[in-house]
PDB file of C-alpha atoms in Angstrom:
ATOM      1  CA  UNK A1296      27.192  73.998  46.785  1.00  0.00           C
ATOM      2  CA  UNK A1297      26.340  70.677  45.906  1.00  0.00           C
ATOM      3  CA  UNK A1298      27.562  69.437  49.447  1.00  0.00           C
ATOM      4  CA  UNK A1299      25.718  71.705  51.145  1.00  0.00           C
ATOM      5  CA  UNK A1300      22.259  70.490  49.521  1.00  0.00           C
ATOM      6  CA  UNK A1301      23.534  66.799  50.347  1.00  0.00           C
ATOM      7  CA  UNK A1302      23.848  67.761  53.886  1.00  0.00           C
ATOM      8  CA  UNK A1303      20.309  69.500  53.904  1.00  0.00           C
ATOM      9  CA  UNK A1304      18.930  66.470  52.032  1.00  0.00           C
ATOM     10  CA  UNK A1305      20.494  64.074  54.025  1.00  0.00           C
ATOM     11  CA  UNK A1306      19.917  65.611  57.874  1.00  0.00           C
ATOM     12  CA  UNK A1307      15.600  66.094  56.116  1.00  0.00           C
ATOM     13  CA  UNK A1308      15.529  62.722  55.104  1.00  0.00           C
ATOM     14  CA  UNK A1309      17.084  61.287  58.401  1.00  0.00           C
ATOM     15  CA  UNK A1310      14.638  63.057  60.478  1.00  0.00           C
ATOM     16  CA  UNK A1311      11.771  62.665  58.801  1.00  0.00           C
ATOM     17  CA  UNK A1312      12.189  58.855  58.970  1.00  0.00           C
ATOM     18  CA  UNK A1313      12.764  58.809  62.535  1.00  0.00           C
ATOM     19  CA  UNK A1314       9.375  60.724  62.347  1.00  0.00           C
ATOM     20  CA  UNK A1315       8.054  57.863  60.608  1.00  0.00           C
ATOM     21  CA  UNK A1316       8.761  55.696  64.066  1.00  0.00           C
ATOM     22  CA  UNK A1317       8.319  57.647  66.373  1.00  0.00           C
ATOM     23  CA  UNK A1318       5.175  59.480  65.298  1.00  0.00           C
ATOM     24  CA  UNK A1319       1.750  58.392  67.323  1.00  0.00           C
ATOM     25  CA  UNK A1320      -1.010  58.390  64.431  1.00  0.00           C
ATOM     26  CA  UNK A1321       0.044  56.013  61.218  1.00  0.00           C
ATOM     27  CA  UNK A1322      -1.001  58.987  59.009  1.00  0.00           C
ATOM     28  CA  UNK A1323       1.812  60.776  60.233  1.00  0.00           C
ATOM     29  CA  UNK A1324       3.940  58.072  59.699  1.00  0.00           C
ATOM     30  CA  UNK A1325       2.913  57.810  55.816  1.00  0.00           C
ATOM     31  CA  UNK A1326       3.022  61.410  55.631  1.00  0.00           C
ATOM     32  CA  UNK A1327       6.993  61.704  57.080  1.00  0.00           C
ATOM     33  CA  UNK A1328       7.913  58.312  54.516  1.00  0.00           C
ATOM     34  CA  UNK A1329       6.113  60.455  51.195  1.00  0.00           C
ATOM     35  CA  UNK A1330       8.100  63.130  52.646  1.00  0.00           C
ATOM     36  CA  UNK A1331      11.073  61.291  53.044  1.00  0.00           C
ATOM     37  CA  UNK A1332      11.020  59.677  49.367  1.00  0.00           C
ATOM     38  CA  UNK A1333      11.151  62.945  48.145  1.00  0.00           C
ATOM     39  CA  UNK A1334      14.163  63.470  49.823  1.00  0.00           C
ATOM     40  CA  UNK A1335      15.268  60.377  48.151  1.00  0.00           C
ATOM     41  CA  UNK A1336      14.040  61.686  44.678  1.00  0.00           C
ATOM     42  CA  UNK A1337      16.405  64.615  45.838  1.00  0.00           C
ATOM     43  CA  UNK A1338      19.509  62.965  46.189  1.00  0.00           C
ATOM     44  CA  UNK A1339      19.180  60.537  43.478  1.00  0.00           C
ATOM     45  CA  UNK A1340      19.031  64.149  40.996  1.00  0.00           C
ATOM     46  CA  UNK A1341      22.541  65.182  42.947  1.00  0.00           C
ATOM     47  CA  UNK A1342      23.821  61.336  41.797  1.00  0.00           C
ATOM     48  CA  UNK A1343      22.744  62.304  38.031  1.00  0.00           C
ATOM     49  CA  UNK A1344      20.308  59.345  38.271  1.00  0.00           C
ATOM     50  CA  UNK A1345      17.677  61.306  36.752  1.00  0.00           C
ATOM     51  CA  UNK A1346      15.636  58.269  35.658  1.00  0.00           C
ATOM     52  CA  UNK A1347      15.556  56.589  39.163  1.00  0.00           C
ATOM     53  CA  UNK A1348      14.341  60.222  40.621  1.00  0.00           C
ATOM     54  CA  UNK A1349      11.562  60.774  38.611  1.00  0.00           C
ATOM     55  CA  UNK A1350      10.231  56.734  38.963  1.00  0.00           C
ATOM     56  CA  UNK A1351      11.064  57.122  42.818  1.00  0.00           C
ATOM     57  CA  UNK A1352       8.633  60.024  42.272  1.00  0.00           C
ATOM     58  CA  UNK A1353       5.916  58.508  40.451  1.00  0.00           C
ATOM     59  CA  UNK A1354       5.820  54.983  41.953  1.00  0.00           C
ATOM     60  CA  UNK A1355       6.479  55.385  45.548  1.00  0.00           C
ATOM     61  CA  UNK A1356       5.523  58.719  46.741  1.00  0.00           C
ATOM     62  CA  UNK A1357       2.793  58.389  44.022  1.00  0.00           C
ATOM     63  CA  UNK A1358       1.392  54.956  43.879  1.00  0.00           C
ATOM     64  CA  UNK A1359       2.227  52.623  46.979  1.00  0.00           C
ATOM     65  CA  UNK A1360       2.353  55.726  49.243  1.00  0.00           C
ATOM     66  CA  UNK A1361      -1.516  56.238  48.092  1.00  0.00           C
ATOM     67  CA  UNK A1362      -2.163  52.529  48.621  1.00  0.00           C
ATOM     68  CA  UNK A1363      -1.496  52.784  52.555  1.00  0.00           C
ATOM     69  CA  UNK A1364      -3.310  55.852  52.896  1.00  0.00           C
ATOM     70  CA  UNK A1365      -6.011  54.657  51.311  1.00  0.00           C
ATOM     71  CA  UNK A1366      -5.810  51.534  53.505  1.00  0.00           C
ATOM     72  CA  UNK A1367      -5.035  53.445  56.325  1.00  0.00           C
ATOM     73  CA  UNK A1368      -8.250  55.606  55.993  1.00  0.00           C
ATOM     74  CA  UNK A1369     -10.665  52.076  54.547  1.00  0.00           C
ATOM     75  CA  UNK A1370      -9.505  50.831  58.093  1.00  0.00           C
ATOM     76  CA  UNK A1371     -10.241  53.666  60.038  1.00  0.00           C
ATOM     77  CA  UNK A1372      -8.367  52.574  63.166  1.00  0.00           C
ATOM     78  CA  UNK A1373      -9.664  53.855  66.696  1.00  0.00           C
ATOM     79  CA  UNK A1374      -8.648  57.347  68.097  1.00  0.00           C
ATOM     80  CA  UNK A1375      -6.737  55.813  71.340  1.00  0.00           C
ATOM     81  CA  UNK A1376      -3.151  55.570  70.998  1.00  0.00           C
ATOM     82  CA  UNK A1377      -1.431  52.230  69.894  1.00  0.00           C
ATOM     83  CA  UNK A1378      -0.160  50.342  73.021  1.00  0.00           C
ATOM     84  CA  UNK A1379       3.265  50.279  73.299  1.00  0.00           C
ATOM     85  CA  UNK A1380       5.742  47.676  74.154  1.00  0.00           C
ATOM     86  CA  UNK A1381       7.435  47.441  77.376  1.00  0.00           C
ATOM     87  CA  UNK A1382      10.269  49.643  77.908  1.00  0.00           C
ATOM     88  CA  UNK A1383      13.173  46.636  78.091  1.00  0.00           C
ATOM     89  CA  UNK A1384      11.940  45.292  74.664  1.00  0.00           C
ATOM     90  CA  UNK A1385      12.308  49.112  74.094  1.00  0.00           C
ATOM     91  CA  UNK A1386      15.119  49.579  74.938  1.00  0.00           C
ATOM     92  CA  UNK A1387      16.869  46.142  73.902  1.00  0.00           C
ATOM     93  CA  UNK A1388      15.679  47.289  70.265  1.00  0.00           C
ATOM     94  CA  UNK A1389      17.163  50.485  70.489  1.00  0.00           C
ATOM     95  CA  UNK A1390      20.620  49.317  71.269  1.00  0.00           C
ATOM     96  CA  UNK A1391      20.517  46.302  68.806  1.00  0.00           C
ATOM     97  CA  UNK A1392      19.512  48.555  65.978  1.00  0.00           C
ATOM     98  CA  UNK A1393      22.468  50.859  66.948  1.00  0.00           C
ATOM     99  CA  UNK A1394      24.958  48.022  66.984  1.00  0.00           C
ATOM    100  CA  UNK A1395      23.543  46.845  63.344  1.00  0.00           C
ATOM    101  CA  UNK A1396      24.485  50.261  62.731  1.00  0.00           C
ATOM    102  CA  UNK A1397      27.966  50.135  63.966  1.00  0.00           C
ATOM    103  CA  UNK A1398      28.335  47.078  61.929  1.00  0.00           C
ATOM    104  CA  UNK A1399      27.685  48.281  58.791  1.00  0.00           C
ATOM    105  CA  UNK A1400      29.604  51.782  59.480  1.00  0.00           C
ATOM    106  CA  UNK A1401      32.371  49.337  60.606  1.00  0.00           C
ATOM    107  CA  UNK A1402      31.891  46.934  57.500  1.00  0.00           C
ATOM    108  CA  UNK A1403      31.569  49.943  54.994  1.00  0.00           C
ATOM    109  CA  UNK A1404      35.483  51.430  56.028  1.00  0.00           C
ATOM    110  CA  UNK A1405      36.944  49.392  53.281  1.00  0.00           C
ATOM    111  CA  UNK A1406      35.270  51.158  50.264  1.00  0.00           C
ATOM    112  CA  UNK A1407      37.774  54.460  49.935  1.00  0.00           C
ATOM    113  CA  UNK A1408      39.206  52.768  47.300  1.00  0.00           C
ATOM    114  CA  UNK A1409      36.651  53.280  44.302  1.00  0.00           C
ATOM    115  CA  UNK A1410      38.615  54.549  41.251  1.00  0.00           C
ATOM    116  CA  UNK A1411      36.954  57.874  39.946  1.00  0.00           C
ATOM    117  CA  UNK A1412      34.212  57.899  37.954  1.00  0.00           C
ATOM    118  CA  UNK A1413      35.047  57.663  33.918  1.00  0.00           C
ATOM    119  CA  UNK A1414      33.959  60.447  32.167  1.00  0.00           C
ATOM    120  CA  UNK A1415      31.285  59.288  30.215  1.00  0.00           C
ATOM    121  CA  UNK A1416      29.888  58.440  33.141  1.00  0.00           C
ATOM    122  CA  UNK A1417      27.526  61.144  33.111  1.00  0.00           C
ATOM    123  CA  UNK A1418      24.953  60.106  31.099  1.00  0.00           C
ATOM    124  CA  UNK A1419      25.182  56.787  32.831  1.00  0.00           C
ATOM    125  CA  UNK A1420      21.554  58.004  34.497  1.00  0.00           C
ATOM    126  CA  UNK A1421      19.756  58.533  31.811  1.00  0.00           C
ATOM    127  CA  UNK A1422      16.487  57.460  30.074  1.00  0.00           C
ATOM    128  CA  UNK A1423      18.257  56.067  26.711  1.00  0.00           C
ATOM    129  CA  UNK A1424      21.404  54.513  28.478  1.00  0.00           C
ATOM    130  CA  UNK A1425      19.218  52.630  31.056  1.00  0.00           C
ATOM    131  CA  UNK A1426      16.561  51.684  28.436  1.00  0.00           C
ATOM    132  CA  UNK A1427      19.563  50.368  26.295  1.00  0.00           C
ATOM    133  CA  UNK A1428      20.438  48.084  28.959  1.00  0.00           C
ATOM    134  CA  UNK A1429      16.980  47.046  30.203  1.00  0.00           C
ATOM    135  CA  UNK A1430      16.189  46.095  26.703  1.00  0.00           C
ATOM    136  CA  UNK A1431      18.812  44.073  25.999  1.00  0.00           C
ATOM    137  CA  UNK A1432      20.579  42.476  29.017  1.00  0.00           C
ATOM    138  CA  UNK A1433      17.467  42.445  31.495  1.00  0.00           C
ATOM    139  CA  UNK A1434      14.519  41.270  29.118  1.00  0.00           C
ATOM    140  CA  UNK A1435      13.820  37.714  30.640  1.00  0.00           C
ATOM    141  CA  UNK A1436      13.470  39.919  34.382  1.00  0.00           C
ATOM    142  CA  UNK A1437      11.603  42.697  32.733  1.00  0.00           C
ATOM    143  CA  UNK A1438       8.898  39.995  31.253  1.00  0.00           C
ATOM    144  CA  UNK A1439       9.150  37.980  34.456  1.00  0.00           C
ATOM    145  CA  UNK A1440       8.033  41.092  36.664  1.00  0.00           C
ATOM    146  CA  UNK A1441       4.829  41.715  34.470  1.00  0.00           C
ATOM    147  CA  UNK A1442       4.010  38.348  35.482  1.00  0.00           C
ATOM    148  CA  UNK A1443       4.845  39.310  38.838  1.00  0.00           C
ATOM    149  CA  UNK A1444       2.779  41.874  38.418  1.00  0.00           C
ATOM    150  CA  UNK A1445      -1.085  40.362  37.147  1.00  0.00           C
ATOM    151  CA  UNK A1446       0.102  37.466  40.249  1.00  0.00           C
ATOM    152  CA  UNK A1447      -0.194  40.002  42.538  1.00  0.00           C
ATOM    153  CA  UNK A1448      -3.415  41.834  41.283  1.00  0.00           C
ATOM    154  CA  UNK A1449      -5.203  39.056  40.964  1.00  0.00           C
ATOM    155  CA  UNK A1450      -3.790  37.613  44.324  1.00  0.00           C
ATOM    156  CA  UNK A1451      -4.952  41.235  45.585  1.00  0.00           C
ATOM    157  CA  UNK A1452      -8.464  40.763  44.199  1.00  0.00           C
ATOM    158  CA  UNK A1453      -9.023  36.879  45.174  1.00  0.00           C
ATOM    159  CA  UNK A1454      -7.675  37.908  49.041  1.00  0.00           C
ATOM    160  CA  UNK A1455      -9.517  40.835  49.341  1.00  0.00           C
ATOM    161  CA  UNK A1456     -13.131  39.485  47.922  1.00  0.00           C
ATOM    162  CA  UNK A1457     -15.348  39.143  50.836  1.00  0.00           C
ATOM    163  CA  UNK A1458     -16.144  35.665  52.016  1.00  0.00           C
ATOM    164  CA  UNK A1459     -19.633  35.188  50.958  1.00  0.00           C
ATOM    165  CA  UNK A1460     -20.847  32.494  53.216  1.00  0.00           C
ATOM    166  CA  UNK A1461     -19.636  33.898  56.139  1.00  0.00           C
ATOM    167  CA  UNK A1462     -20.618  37.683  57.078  1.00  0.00           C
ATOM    168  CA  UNK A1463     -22.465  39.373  53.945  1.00  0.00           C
ATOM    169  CA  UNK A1464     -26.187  38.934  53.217  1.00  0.00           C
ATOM    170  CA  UNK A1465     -27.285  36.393  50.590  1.00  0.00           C
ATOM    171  CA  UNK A1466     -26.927  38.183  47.511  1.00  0.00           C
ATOM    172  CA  UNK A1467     -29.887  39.133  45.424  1.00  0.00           C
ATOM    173  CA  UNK A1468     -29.716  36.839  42.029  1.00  0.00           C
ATOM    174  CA  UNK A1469     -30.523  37.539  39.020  1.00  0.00           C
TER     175      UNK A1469
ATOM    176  CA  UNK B 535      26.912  67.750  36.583  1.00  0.00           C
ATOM    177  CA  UNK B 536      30.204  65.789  37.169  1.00  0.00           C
ATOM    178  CA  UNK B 537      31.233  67.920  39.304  1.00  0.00           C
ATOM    179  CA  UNK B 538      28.997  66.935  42.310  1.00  0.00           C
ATOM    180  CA  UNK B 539      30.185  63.330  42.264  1.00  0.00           C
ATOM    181  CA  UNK B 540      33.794  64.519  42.503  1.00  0.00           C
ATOM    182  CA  UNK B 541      32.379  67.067  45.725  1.00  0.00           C
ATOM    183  CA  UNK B 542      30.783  64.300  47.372  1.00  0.00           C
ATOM    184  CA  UNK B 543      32.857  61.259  48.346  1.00  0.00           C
ATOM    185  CA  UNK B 544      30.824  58.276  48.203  1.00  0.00           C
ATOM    186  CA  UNK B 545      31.409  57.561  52.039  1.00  0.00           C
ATOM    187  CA  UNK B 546      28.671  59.900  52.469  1.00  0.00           C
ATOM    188  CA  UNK B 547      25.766  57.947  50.789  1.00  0.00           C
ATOM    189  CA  UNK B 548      27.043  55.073  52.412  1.00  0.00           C
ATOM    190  CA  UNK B 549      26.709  56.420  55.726  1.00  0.00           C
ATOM    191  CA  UNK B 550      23.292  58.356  55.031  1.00  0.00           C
ATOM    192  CA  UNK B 551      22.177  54.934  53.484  1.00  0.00           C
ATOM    193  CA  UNK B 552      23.456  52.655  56.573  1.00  0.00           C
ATOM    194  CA  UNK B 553      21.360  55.149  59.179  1.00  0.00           C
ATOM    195  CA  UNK B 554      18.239  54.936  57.134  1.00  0.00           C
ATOM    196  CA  UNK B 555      18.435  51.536  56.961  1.00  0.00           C
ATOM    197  CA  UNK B 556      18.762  51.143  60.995  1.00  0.00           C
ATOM    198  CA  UNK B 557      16.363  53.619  61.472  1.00  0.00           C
ATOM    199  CA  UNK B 558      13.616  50.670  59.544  1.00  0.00           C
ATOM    200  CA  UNK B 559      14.990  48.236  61.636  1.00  0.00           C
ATOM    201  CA  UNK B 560      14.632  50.034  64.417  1.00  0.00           C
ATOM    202  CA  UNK B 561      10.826  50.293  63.549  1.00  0.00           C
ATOM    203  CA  UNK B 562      10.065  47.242  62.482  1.00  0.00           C
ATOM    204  CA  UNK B 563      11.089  45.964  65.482  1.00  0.00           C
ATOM    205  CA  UNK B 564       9.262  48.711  67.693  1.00  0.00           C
ATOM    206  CA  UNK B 565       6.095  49.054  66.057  1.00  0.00           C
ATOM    207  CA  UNK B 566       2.821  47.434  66.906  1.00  0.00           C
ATOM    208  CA  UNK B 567       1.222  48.739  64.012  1.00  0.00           C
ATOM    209  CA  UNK B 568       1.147  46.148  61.326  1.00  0.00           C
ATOM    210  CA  UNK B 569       0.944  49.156  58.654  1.00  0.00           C
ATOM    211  CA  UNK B 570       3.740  50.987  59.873  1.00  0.00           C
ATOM    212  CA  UNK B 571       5.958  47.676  60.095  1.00  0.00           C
ATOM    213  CA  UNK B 572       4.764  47.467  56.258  1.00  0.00           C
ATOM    214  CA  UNK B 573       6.133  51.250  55.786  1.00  0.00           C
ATOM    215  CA  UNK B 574       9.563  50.902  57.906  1.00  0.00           C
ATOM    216  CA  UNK B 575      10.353  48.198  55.635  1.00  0.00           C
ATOM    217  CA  UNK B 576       9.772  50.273  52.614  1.00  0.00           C
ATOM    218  CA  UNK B 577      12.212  52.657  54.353  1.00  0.00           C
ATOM    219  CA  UNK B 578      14.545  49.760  54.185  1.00  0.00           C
ATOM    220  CA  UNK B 579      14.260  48.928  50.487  1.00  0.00           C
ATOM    221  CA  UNK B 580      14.846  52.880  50.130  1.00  0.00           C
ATOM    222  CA  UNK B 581      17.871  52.855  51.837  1.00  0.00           C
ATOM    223  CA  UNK B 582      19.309  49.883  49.263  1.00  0.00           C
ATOM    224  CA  UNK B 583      17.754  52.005  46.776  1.00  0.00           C
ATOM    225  CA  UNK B 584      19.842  54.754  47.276  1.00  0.00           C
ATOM    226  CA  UNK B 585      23.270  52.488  47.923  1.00  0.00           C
ATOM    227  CA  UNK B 586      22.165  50.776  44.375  1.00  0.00           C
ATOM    228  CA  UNK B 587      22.248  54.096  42.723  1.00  0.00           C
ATOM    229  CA  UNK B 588      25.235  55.770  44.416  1.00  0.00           C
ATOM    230  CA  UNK B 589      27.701  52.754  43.385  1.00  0.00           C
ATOM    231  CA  UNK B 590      26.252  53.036  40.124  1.00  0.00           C
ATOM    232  CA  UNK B 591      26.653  56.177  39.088  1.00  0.00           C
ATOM    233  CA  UNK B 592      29.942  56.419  40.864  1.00  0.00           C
ATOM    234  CA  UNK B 593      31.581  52.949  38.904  1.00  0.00           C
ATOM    235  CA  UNK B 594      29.881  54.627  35.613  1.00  0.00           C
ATOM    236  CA  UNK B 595      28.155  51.389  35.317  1.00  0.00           C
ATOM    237  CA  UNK B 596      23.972  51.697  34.498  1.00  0.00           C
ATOM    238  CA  UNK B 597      22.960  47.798  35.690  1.00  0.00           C
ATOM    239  CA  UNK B 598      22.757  49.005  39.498  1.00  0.00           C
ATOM    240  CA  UNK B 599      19.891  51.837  38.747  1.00  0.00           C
ATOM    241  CA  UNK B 600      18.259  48.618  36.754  1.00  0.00           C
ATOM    242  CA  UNK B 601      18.260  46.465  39.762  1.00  0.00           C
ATOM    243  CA  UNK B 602      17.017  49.538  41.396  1.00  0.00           C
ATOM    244  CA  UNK B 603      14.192  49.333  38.698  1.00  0.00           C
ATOM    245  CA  UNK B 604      12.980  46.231  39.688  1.00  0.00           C
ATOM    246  CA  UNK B 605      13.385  46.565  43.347  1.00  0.00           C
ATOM    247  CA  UNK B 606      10.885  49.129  42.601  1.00  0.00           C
ATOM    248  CA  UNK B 607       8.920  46.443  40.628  1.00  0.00           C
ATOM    249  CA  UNK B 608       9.166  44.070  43.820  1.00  0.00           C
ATOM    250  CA  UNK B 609       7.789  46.528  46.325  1.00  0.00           C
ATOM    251  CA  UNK B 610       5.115  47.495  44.252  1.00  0.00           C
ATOM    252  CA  UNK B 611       3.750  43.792  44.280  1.00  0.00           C
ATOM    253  CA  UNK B 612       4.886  43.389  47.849  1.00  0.00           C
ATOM    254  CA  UNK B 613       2.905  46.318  49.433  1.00  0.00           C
ATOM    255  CA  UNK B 614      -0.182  45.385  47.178  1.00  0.00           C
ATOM    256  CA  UNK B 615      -0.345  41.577  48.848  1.00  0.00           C
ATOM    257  CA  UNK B 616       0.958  42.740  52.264  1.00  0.00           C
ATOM    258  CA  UNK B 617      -1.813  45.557  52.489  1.00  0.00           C
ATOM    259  CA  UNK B 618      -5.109  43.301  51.008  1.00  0.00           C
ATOM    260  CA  UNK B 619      -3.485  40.417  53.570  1.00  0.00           C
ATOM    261  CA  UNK B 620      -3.809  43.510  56.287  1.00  0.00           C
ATOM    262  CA  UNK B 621      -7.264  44.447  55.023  1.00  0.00           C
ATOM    263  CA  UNK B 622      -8.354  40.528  55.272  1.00  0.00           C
ATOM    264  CA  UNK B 623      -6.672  40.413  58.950  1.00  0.00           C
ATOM    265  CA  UNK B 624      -8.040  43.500  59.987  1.00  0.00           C
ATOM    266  CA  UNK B 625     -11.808  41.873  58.731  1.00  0.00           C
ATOM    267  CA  UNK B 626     -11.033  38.558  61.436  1.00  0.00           C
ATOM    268  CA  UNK B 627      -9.724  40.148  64.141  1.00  0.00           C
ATOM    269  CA  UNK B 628     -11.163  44.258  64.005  1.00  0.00           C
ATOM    270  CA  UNK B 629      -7.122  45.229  64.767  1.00  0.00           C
ATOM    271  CA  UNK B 630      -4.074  45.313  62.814  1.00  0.00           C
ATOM    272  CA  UNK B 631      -1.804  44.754  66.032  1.00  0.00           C
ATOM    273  CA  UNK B 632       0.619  42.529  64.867  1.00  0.00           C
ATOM    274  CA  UNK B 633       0.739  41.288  69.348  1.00  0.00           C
ATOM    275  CA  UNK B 634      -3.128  39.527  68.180  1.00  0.00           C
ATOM    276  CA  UNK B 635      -1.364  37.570  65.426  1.00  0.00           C
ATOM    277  CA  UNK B 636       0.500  34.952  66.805  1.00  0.00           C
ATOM    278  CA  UNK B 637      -2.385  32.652  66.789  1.00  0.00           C
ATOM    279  CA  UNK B 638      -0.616  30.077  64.931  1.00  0.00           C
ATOM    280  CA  UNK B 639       1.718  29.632  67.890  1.00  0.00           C
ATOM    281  CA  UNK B 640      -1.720  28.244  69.339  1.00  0.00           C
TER     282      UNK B 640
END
């Protein structure tokens, strides 16, 4: 049973990120990725991660996911299809992804030999077992990445502001 | 729930997480569309994502769905900048065709 929704999961989630390539408007593309994150959100369930589903969930399909749309629509990019690249740099990037991909399917034939999983291993995916371990072992990272975080927003906010002096009107002072 | 990690041999997520990974390579390399290079490589952080978690929960070990964590935390920040960087380009040039920004080759 369970193998039969990985297989399900797994052949979704492969096509709907080729879908994110391959499709022609970049709404599409965000579209297949949300779709394919849920996929994600799917398997991670089957690995009794349920922690790392639900924030899967809630940041990417939820939050950055929103962020390019919204982008995607502020830009509002012409109708005419994106030019494409030539069809040898096409096809030279088609072939040298698919040897990265025998690469890794070659480097990954060494792994059969994980013991079997303890058996409290269970609740390894849990809120109060992860929170136990962010808490205590991962504090100095977990501070570091709210700094991380008001960097980037007001990095966001100082890029974004548009340049006065250049293309706006002179702005009506108090 | 035990029972699905003993169905599933961990070869599988390995696989599934090596093709999703080519498949962003693959379009960051064949995209002109500075967005969609952005997306493809969120596709790529996914796939790590989801080789993060599977050794985790299959070593009964919790610091791999941590790292996932702040992975999580990274790419938040990361598409924030990349996109307001995009929304700054797209302001200079009226494109986001990632062919019109190699001026600093020039």
């Amino acid at each position: 049973m369970e193998l039969i929704f990985f297989f399900i999961m797994a052949a979704l989630s492969v096509l709907s990120a080729l879908s994110v390539v391959f499709a022609k408007s970049p709404v599409h593309s965000v579209l297949s990725l949300i779709v394919t994150f849920f996929l994600l959100s799917g398997q991670y369930v089957l690995l009794n991660a349920q922690f790392v589903a639900i924030v899967n969930l809630i940041v990417y399909a939820g939050a950055i996911m929103v962020l390019f749309l919204f982008v995607l629509m502020l830009l509002n990019l012409k109708d005419e299809a994106e030019p494409q690249k030539s069809n040898l740099v096409r096809l030279s990037v088609t072939i040298s992804a698919g040897m990265l991909l025998l690469t890794l399917m070659g480097s990954l034939r060494g792994v059969m030999a994980i013991p079997p999983p303890p058996p409290q291993s269970a609740t390894v995916g849990l809120v109060e077992n992860l929170g136990k371990i962010l808490f205590s072992d991962f504090v100095v990272p977990f501070e570091i990445a709210s700094i991380l975080f008001i960097a980037a927003m007001v990095g966001a906010v100082l890029i974004g502001k548009r340049n006065k002096e250049k293309d706006s009107e002179p702005l009506t002072t108090f | 729930m035990l029972n699905s990690i003993q169905i599933i041999p961990i070869e599988y997520y390995l696989v599934l997480s090596s093709v999703l990974f080519s498949i962003g390579v693959l379009g960051v390399m064949i995209r002109r569309n500075a967005i969609v290079v952005l997306m493809c490589i969120e596709l790529m952080l996914n796939a790590v994502n989801l080789l993060l978690v599977a050794f985790s929960t299959y070593l009964g070990d919790g610091h791999g769905q941590v790292f996932v964590f702040f992975i999580m935390v990274v790419a938040a920040a990361e598409a924030t900048i990349g996109l307001s960087v995009l929304v700054l380009i797209y302001r200079n040039t009226k494109g986001v065709d990632i062919h019109q920004l190699d001026q600093l080759k020039h």
